Coordinates of C-alpha atoms in Angstrom, one line a residue:
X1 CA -24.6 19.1 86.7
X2 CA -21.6 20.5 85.1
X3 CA -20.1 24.0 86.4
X4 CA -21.6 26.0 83.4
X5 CA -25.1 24.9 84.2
X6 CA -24.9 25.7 87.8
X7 CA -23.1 29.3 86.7
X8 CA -26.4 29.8 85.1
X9 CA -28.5 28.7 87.5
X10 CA -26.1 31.0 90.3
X11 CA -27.0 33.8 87.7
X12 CA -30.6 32.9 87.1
X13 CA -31.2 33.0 91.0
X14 CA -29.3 35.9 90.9
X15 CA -31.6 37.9 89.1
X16 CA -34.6 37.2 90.6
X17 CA -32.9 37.9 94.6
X18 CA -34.3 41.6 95.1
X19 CA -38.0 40.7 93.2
X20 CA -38.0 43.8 91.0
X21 CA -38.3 41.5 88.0
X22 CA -41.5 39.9 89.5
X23 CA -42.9 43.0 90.7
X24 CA -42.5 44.6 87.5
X25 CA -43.2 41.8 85.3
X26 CA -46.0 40.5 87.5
X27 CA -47.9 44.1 87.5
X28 CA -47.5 43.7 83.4
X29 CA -48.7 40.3 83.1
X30 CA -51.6 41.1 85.5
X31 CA -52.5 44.2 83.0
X32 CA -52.6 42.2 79.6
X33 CA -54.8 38.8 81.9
X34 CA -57.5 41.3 83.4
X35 CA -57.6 42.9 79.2
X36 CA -57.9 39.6 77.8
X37 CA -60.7 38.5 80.9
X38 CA -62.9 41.8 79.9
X39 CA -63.1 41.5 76.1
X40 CA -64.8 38.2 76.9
X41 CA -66.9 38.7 79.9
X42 CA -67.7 41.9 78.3
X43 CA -68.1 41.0 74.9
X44 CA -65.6 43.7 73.8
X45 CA -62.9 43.2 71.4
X46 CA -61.5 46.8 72.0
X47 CA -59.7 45.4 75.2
X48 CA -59.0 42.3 73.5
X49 CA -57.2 45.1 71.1
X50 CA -55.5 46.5 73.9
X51 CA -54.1 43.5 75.6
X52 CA -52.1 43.0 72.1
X53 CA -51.1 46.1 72.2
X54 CA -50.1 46.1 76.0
X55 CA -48.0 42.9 75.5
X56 CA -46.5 44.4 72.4
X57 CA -45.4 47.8 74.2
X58 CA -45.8 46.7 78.0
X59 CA -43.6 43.8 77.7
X60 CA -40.3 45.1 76.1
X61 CA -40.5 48.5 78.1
X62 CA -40.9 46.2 81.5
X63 CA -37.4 44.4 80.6
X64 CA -36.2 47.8 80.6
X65 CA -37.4 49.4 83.4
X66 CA -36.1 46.3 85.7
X67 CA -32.9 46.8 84.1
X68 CA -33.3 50.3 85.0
X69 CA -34.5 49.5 88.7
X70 CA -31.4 47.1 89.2
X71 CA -28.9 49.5 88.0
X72 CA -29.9 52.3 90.5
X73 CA -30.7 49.7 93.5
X74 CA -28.9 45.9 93.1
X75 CA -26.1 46.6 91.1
X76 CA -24.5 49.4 93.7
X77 CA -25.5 47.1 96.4
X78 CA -24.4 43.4 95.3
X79 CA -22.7 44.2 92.2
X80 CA -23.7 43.1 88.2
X81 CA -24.6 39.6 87.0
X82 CA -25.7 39.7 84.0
X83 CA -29.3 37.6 83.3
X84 CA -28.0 34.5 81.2
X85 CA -29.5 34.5 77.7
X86 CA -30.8 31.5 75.6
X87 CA -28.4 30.8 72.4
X88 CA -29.3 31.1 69.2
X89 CA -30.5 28.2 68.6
X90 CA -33.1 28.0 71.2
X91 CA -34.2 31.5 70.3
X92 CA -34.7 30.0 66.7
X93 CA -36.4 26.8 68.4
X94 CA -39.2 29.1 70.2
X95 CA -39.8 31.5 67.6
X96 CA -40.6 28.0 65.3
X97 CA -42.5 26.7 68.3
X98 CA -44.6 29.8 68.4
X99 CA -45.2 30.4 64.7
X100 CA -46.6 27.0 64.4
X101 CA -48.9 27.4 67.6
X102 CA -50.3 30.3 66.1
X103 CA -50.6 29.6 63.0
X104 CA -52.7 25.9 64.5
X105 CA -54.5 28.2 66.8
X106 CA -55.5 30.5 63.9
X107 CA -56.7 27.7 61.8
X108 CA -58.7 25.7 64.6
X109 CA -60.5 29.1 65.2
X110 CA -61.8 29.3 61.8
X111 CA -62.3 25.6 61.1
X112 CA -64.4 25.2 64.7
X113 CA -65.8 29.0 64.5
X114 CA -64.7 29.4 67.6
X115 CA -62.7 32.6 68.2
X116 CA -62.7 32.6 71.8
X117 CA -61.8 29.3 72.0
X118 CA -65.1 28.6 74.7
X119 CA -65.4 24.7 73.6
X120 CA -64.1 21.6 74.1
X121 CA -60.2 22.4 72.4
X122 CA -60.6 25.9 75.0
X123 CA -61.0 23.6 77.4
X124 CA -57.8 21.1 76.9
X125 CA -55.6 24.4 76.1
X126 CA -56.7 26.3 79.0
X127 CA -55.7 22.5 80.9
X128 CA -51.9 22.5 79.2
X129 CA -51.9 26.3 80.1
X130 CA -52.1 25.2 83.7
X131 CA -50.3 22.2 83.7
X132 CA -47.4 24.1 81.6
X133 CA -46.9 27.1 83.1
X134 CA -47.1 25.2 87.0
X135 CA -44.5 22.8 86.2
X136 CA -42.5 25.6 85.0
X137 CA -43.2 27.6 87.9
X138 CA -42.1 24.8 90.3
X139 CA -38.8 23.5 87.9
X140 CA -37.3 27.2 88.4
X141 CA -38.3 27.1 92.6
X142 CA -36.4 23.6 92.8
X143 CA -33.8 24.8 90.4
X144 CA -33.1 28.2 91.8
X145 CA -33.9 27.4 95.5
X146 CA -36.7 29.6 95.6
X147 CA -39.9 28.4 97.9
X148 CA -41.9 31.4 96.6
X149 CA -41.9 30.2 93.3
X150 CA -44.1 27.5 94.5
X151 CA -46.7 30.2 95.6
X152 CA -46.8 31.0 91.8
X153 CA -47.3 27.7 91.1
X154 CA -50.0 27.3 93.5
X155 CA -51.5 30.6 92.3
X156 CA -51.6 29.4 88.6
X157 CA -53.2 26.0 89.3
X158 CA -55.9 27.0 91.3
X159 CA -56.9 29.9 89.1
X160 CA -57.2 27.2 86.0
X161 CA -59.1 25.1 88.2
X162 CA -61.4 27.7 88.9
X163 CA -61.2 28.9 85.6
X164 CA -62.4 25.4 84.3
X165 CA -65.3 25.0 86.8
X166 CA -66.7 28.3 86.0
X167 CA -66.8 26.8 82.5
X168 CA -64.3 30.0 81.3
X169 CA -63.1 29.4 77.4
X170 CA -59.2 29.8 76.7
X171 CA -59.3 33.7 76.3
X172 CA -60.8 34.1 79.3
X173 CA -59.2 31.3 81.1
X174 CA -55.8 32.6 80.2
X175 CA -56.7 35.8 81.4
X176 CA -57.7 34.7 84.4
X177 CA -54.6 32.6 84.9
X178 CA -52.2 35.6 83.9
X179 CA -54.3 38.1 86.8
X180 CA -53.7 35.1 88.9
X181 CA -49.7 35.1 88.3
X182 CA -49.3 38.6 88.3
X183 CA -50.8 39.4 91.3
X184 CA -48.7 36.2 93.1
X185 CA -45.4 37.8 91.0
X186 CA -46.5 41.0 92.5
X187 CA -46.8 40.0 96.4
X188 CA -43.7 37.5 96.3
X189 CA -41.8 40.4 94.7
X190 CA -42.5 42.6 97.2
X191 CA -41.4 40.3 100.1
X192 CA -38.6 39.4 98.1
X193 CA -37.5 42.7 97.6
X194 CA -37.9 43.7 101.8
X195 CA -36.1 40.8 102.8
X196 CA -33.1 41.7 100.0
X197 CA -33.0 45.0 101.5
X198 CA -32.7 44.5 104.7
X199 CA -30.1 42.1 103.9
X200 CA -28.0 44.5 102.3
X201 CA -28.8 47.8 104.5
X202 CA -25.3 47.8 106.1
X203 CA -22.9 46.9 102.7
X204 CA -20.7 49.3 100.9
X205 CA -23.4 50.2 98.3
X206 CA -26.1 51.1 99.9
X207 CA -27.2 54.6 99.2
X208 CA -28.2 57.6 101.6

């Protein structure tokens, strides 16, 4: 590993010391997976509505407000480290990446008639869901030396698995898998965020 990549990874791990991000990501993610759980189990596309609206609004204003949290709390205590972002071309990359998903998940709906996604194709995504988002999960706890990562990890996989044996489509199965995540980001955040404050109660920064 060269000294740029560990940099990032120093800054990456960095970021995620005092849990804020997971605490206030986690309670967004939770939001838009218990939205996207109801307008199936419910059979209403208003919250369906809402979830896209939720990740459209919720999202971008949660960046902010951990920004906003670490200026007032991490920054005075341990100083700024900006979060590492991906280059253009990897930007580029995902955008492509995601345009194509939706535009193959868009055209499998209507060539199946299956909105929801509740058949067989539901079933493998809701599997790469899992499989994709653990391995991520567990990459960033060995990269960043973070054990509670692994919780997330845990968390995700077990809510597919019970996802898939309740016989959940994609919709549903992601929503379940995203409650599942947020509520882990939530709790790990939390102890995260104890443990970095006590750490830092006695350093220059801290605040009356």
């Amino acid at each position: 590993m060269n000294d740029i990549s560990k940099t990032q990874r120093r800054s990456q791990a960095y970021w995620f010391v005092d849990g804020l991000a997971e605490m206030i990501g986690g309670v967004a993610l939770a939001a838009v997976g218990a939205l996207l759980y109801f307008s199936i189990s419910a059979d209403n596309q208003t919250f369906g509505t809402a979830a896209l609206f939720v990740m459209i609004l919720a999202f971008p204003l949660s960046a902010k407000a951990v920004r906003w949290a670490k200026d007032r709390l991490t920054h005075q205590r341990t100083g700024y480290v900006s979060y590492p972002q991906p280059s253009g071309r990897r930007r580029a990359t995902s955008a492509i990446v995601a345009g194509v998903l939706g535009v193959v998940f868009a055209v499998s709906a209507v060539t199946f008639g299956d909105p929801t996604f509740g058949g067989t194709l539901g079933t493998y995504m809701l599997v790469g869901l899992g499989v994709a988002v653990s391995a991520s999960l567990v990459v960033r706890a060995g990269q960043m030396g973070m054990p509670r990562f692994y919780l997330s990890a845990a968390a995700v996989a077990g809510a597919a698995i019970w996802a898939l044996a309740r016989g959940l489509g994609f919709i549903a199965g992601m929503g379940v898998v995203w409650m599942a995540l947020g509520a882990a980001s939530l709790i790990t955040g939390l102890i995260a965020l104890g443990r970095y404050l006590r750490a830092t109660s006695s350093l220059p920064g801290e605040t009356e």
